[in-house]
Coordinates of C-alpha atoms in Angstrom, one line a residue:
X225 CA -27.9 -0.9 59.8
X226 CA -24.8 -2.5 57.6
X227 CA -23.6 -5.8 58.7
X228 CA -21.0 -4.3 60.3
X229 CA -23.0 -2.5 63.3
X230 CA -25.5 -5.8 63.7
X231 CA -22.3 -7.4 64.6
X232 CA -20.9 -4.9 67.1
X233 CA -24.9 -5.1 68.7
X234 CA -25.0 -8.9 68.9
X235 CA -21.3 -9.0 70.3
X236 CA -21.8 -6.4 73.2
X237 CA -25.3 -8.4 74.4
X238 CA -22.9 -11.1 74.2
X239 CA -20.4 -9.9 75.8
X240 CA -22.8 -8.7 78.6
X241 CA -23.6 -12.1 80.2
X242 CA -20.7 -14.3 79.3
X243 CA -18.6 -12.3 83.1
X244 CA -20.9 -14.2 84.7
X245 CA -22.9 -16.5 83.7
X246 CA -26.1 -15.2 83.8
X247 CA -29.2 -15.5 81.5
X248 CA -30.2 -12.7 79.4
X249 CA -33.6 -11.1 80.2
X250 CA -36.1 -11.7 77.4
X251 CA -36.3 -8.7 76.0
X252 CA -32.3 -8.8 75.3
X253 CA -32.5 -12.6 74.1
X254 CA -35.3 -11.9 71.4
X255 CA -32.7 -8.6 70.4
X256 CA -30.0 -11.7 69.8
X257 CA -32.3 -13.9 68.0
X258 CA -33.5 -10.6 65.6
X259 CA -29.6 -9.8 64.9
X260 CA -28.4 -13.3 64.5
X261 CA -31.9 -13.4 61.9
X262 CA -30.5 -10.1 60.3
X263 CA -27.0 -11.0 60.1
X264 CA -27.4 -14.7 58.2
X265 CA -29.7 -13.0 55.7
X266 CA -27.4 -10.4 54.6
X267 CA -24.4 -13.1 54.8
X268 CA -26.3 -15.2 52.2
X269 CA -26.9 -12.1 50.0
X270 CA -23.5 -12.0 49.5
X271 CA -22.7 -15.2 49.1
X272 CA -25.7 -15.0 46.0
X273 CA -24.1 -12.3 44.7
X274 CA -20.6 -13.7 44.6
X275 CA -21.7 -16.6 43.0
X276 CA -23.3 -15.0 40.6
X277 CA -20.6 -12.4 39.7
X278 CA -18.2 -15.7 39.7
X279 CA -20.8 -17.4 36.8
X280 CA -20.7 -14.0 35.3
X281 CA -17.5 -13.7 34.3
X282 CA -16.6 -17.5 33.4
X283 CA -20.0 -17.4 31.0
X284 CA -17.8 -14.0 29.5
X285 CA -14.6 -15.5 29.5
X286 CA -15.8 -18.9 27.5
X287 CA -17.4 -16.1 25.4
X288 CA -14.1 -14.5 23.9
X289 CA -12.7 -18.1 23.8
X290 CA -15.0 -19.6 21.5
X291 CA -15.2 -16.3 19.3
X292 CA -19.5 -15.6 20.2
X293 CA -18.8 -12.3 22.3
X294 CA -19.9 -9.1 20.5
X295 CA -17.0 -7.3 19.5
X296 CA -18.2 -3.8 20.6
X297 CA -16.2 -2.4 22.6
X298 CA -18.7 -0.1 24.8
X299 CA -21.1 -3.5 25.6
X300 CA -20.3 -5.0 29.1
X301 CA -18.9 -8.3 28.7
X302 CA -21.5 -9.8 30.6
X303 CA -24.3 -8.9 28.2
X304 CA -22.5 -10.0 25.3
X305 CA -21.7 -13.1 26.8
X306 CA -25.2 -13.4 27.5
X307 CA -25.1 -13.8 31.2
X308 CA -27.7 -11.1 33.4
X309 CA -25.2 -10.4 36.3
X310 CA -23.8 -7.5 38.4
X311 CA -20.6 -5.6 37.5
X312 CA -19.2 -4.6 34.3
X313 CA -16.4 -7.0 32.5
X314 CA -15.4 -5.1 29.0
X315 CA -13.3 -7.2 26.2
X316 CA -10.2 -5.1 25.6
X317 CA -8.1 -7.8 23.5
X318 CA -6.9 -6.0 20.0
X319 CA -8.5 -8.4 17.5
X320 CA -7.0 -6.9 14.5
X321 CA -3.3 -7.3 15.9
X322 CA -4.8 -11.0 16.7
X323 CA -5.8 -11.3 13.4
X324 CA -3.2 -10.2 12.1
X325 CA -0.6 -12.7 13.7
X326 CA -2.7 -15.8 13.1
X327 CA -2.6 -14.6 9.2
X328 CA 1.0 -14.6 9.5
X329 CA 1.8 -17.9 11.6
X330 CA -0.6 -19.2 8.9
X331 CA 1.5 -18.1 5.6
X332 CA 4.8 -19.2 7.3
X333 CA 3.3 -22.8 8.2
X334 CA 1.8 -22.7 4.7
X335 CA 5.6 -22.2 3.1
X336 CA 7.4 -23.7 5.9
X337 CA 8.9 -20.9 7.5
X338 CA 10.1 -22.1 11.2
X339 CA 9.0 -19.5 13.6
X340 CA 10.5 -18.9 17.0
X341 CA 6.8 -18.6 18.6
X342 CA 5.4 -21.6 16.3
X343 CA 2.6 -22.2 14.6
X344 CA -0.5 -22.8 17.3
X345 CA -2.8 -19.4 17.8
X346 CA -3.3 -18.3 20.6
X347 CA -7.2 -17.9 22.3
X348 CA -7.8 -14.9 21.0
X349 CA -6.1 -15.7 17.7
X350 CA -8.2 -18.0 16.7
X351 CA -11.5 -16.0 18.0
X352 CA -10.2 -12.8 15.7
X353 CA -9.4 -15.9 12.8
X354 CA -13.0 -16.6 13.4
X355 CA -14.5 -13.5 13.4
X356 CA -12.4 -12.4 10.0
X357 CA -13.7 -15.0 8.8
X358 CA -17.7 -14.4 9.2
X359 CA -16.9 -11.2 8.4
X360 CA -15.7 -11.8 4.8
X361 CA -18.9 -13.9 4.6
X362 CA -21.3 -11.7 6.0
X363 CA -19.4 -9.1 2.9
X364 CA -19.0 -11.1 0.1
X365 CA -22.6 -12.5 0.8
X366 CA -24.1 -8.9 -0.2
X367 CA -21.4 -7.8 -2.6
X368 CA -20.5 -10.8 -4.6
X369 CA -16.7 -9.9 -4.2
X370 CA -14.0 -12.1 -3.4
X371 CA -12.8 -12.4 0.2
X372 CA -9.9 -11.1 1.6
X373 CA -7.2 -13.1 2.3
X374 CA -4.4 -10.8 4.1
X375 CA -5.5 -8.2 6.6
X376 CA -6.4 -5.1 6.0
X377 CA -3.7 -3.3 7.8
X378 CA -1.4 -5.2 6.1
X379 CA -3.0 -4.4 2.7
X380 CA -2.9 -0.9 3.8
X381 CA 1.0 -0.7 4.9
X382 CA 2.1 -2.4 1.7
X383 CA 0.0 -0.5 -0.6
X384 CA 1.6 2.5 1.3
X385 CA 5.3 1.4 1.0
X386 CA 4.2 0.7 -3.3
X387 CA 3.0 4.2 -3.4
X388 CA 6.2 5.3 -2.0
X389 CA 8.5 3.9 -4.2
X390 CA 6.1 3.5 -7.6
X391 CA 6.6 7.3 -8.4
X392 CA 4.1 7.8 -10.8
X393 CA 1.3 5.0 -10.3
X394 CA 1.6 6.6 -6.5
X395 CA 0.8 9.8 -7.6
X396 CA -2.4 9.5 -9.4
X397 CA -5.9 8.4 -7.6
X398 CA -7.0 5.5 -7.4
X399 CA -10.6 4.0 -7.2
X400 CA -11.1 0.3 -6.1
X401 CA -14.1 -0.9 -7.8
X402 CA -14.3 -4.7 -7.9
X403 CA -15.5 -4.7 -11.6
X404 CA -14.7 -3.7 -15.1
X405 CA -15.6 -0.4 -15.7
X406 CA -15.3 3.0 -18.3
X407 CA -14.0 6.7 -17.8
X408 CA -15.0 9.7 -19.7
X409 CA -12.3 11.0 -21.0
X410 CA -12.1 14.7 -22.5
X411 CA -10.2 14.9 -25.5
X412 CA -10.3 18.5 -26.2
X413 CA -12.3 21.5 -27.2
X414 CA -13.2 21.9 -30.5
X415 CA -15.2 25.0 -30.8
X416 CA -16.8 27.8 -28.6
X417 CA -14.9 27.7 -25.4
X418 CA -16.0 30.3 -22.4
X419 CA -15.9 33.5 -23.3
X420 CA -16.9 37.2 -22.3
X421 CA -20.4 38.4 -22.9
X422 CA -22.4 41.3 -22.8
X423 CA -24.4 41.4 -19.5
X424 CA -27.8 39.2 -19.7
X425 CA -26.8 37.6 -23.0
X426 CA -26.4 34.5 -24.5
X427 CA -23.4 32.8 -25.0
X428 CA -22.1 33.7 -28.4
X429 CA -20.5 30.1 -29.2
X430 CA -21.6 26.8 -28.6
X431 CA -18.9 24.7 -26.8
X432 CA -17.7 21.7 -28.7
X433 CA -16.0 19.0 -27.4
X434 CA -14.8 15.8 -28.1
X435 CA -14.7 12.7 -25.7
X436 CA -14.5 9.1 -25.7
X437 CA -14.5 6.1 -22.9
X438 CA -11.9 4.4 -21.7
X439 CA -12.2 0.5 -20.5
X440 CA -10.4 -0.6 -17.7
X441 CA -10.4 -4.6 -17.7
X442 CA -7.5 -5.2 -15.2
X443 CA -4.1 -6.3 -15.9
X444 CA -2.4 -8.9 -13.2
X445 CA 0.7 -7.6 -11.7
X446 CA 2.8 -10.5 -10.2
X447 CA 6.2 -10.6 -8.6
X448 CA 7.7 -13.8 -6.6
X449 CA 10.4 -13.5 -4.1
X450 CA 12.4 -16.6 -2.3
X451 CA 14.2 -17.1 0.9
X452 CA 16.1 -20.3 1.4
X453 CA 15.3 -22.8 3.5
X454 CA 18.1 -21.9 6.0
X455 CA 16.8 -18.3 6.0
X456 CA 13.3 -19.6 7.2
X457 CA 13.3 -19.0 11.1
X458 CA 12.0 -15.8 12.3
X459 CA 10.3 -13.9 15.0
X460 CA 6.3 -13.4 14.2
X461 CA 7.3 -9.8 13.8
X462 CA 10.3 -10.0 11.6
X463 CA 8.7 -12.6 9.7
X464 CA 5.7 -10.2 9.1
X465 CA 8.2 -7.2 8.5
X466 CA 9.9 -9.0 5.7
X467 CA 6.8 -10.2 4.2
X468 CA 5.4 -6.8 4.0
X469 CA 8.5 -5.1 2.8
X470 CA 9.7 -7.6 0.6
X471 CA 6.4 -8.1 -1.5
X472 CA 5.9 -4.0 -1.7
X473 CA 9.1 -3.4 -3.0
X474 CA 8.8 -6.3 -6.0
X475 CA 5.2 -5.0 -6.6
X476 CA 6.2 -1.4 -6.8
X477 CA 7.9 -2.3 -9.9
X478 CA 5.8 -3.8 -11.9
X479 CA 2.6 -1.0 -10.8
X480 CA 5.1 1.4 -11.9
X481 CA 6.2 -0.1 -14.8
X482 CA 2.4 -1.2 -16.3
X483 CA 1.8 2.9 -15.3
X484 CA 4.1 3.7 -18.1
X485 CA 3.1 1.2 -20.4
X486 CA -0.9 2.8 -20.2
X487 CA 1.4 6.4 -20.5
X488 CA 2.9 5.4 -23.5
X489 CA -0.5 3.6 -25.1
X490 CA -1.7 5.0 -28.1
X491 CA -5.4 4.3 -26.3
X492 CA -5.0 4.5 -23.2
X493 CA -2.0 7.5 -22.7
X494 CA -1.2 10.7 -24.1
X495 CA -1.7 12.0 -27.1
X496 CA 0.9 11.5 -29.8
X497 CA 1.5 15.0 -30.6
X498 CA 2.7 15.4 -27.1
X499 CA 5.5 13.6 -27.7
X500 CA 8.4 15.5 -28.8
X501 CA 12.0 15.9 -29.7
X502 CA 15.4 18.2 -28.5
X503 CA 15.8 20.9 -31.1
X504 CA 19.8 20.1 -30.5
X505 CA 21.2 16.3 -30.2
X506 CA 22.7 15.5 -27.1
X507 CA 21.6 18.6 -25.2
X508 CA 18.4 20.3 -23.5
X509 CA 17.8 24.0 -23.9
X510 CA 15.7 26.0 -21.7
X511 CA 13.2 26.3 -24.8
X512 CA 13.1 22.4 -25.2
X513 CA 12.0 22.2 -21.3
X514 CA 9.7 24.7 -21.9
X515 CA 7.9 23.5 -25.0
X516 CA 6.9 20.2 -22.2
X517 CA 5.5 22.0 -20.3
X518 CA 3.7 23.7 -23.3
X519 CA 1.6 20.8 -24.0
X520 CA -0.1 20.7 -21.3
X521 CA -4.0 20.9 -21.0
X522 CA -6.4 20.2 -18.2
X523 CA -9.6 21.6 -19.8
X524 CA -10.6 22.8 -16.4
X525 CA -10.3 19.8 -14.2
X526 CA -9.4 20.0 -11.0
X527 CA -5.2 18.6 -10.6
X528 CA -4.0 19.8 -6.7
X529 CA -0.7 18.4 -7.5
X530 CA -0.3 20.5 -10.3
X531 CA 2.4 19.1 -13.2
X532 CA 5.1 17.7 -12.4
X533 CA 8.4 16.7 -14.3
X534 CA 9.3 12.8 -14.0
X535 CA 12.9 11.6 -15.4
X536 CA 15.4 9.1 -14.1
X537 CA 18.5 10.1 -12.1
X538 CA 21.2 10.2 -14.8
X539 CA 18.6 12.8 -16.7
X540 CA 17.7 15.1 -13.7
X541 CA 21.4 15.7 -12.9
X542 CA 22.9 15.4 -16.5
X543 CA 20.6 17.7 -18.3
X544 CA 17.7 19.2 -16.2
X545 CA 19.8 20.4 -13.3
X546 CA 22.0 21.7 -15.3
X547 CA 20.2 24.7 -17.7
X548 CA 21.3 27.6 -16.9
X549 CA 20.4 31.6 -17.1
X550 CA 22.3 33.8 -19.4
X551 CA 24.3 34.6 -15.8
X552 CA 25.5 31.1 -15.1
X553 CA 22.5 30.9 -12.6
X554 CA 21.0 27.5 -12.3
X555 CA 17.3 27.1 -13.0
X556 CA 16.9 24.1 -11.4
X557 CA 16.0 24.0 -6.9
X558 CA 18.1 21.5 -5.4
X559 CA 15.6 21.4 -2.7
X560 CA 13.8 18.0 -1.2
X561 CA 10.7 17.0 0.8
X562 CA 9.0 14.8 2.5
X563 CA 8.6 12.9 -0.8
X564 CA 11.7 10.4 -1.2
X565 CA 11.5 10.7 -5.2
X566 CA 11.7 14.8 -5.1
X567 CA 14.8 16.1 -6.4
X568 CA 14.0 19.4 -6.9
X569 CA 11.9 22.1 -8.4
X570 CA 12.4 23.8 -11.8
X571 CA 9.9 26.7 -13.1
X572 CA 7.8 26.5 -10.6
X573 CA 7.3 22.3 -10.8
X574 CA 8.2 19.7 -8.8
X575 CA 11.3 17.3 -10.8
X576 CA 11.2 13.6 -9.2
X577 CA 13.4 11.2 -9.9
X578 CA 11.7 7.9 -12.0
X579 CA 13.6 4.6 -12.4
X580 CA 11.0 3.3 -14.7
X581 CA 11.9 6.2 -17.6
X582 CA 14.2 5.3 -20.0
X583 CA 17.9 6.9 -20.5
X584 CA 17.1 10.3 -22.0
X585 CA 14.0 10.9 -21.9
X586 CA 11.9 13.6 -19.6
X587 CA 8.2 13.0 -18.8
X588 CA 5.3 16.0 -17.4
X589 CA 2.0 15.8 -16.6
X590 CA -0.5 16.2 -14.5
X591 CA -0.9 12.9 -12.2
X592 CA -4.3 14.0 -10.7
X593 CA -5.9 13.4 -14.5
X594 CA -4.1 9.7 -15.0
X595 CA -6.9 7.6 -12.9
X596 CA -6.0 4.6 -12.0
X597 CA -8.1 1.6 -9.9
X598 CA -6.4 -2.0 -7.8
X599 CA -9.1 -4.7 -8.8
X600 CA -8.0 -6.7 -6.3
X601 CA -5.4 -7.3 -3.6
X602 CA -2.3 -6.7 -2.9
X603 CA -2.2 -10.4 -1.6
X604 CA 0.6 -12.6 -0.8
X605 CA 0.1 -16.8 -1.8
X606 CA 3.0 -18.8 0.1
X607 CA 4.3 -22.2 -1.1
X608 CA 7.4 -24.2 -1.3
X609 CA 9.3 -24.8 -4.2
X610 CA 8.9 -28.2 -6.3
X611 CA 12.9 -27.8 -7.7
X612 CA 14.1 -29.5 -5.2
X613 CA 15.5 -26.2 -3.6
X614 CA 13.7 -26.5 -0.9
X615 CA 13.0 -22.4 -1.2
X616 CA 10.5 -21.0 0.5
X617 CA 8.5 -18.9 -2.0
X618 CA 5.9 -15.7 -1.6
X619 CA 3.6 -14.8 -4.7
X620 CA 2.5 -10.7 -4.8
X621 CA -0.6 -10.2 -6.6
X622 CA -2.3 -7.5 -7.5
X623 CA -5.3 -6.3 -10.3
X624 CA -4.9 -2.8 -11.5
X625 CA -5.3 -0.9 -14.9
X626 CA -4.9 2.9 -15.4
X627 CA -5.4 5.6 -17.7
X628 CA -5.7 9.3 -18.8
X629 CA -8.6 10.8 -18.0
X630 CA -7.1 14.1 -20.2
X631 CA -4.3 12.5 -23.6
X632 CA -2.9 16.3 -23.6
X633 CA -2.8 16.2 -19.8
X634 CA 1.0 14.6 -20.5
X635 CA 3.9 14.9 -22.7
X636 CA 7.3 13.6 -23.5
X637 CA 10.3 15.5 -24.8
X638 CA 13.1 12.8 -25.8
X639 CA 16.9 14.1 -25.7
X640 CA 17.8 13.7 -29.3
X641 CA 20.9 10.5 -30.1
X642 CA 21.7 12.2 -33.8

């Protein structure tokens, strides 16, 4: 019987004698003392259990407070706080979005950014501080690697927004080994490429080729940006927002431009006799496009993007978009994508539009053959400044080098001056 039926039982034998008066026979008197028995046990079952569900709980909540609770989201709160106990109490807080905003309150109290939420983390802040923390240990520990300062998925959304607007160091892969390190590159093929054989026999050729390594060491890519003093009082979110867009957009441009840089290197970017002139000053003929794309080689490698034609705005519409067919047809696709850089297509190939080429000059290749590797970061270091401006100043940092894995696999065709 439940405790809900012993107490109907022990109040009806009550109920039977209290009219008038009279004494309960024995047998219904050792029935009251065997119910009243029943009842109190069960009562202080309950009470144990309460108590202990009440322990359970506080034991879980100190837990998450002080940053020792597992962060695994299928373990019962109780176990990872330790505590044997009945029912199931699950931490559901979002430690990286905690993370995340005690990174930020800490760069703004670093460069003295007044936010409207202040400086002082939060419970859960401070336990998702604490667990980056061990974290970064526990990894650099068996890697030897640096720790990360900025989040992850703050790492991730600016290196996103760099490889939107960097056109061509967003295009080609990149690795992100922590060292210095060499690629193979294929320089061409000499002698006895494939060719067609007689069924069962041996090659008639030997295949000859030539390659060499390239070393990528790391160049530092750095790019400042300032907000004045009276600028400095945001929302945790806002303040995050700018940080993320502002240090993208000045780091974009000097990925980009060190991409070019390795491009135009006699070592490290294409070959020389890929570089080419206009037959015609002033003008680009359907034969001059043509011989770019001419140049081309892969040796076989795999390139899913395929080439693709890279020049800056004034170029695309000045001279690429407008050759024309002996009809007056245009050969170049005013057509655009998902891509922000596309302009177009022309034979076949994708035309995108490259601030970091010069005035006149018209760049293809295929990007999936330029290989490229971040070192470290992107990070962000916060400080004020020491002129007296009182401007509050955010360092972008990253570690990157690049190169051809294939000199023919890009070429440049130069609109002739004279």
């Amino acid at each position: 019987m439940n405790l809900e039926d012993l107490l109907k039982e022990l109040q009806a034998l009550i109920d039977k004698y209290s009219a008038d008066d009279a004494e309960p026979t024995d047998e219904d008197a050792a029935r009251m003392a065997e119910l009243t028995k029943s009842i109190n046990e069960i009562r202080a079952q309950q009470t144990a259990t309460a108590q202990t569900r009440a322990a359970t709980v506080a034991a879980a909540r100190a837990a998450i407070e002080n940053g020792t609770a597992r962060r695994v989201d299928a373990v019962p709160l109780a176990r990872s706080a330790n505590v044997v106990g009945a029912g199931n109490a699950y931490d559901v807080t979002d430690y990286d979005a905690a993370a995340t905003r005690a990174w930020v309150k800490d760069v703004a109290e670093r460069a003295g950014v007044q936010l409207v939420e202040g400086y002082a983390l939060t419970d859960a802040e401070r336990a998702a501080q604490n667990h980056a923390m061990e974290q970064r240990a526990a990894f650099n520990h068996t890697t030897s690697n640096t720790d990360s300062v900025i989040p992850v998925e703050l790492q991730n959304e600016i290196i996103s927004l760099i490889d939107n607007t960097a056109v061509l160091w967003g295009d080609m892969p990149k690795q992100n080994f922590p060292h210095q390190f060499e690629i193979i590159r294929h320089k061409s093929i000499d002698a006895g490429d494939a060719a067609q054989t007689d069924e069962g026999a041996a090659p008639t050729d030997d295949e000859k080729n030539t390659f060499d390594t390239l070393k990528f060491e790391g160049v530092e890519i750095k790019k400042s940006l300032k907000m004045s003093r009276r600028m400095a009082v945001q929302s945790v979110a806002s303040f995050q927002s700018y940080l993320v867009s502002e240090i993208a957009a000045r780091l974009s441009v000097g990925c980009n431009a060190h991409a070019h840089a390795r491009l135009d290197n006699e070592s490290y970017g294409m070959e020389k006799t890929n570089k080419i002139q206009t037959s015609t000053a002033n003008a680009l003929t359907k034969a001059d496009l043509a011989g770019l794309l001419s140049k081309l080689y892969t040796y076989g490698l795999s390139t899913p993007k395929g080439a693709i034609i890279y020049a800056n705005n004034n170029v695309i519409w000045n001279y690429i978009a407008m050759l024309e067919d002996a009809n007056g047809r245009s050969y170049f696709v005013d057509e655009k994508n998902a891509d922000p850089s596309v302009e177009g297509h022309i034979f076949g190939k994708l035309v995108k539009r490259d601030d970091s080429i010069a005035d006149g000059v018209i760049i293809a290749g295929y990007p999936d053959l330029f290989k490229g590797n971040v070192f470290d970061g992107p990070d962000v270091m916060p400080y004020i400044a020491s002129d007296g401006t009182q401007n509050r100043c955010f360092d972008g940092y990253e570690l990157i080098d690049c190169g051809l894995a294939v000199p023919k696999s890009f070429a440049q065709l130069t609109v002739k001056t004279a």
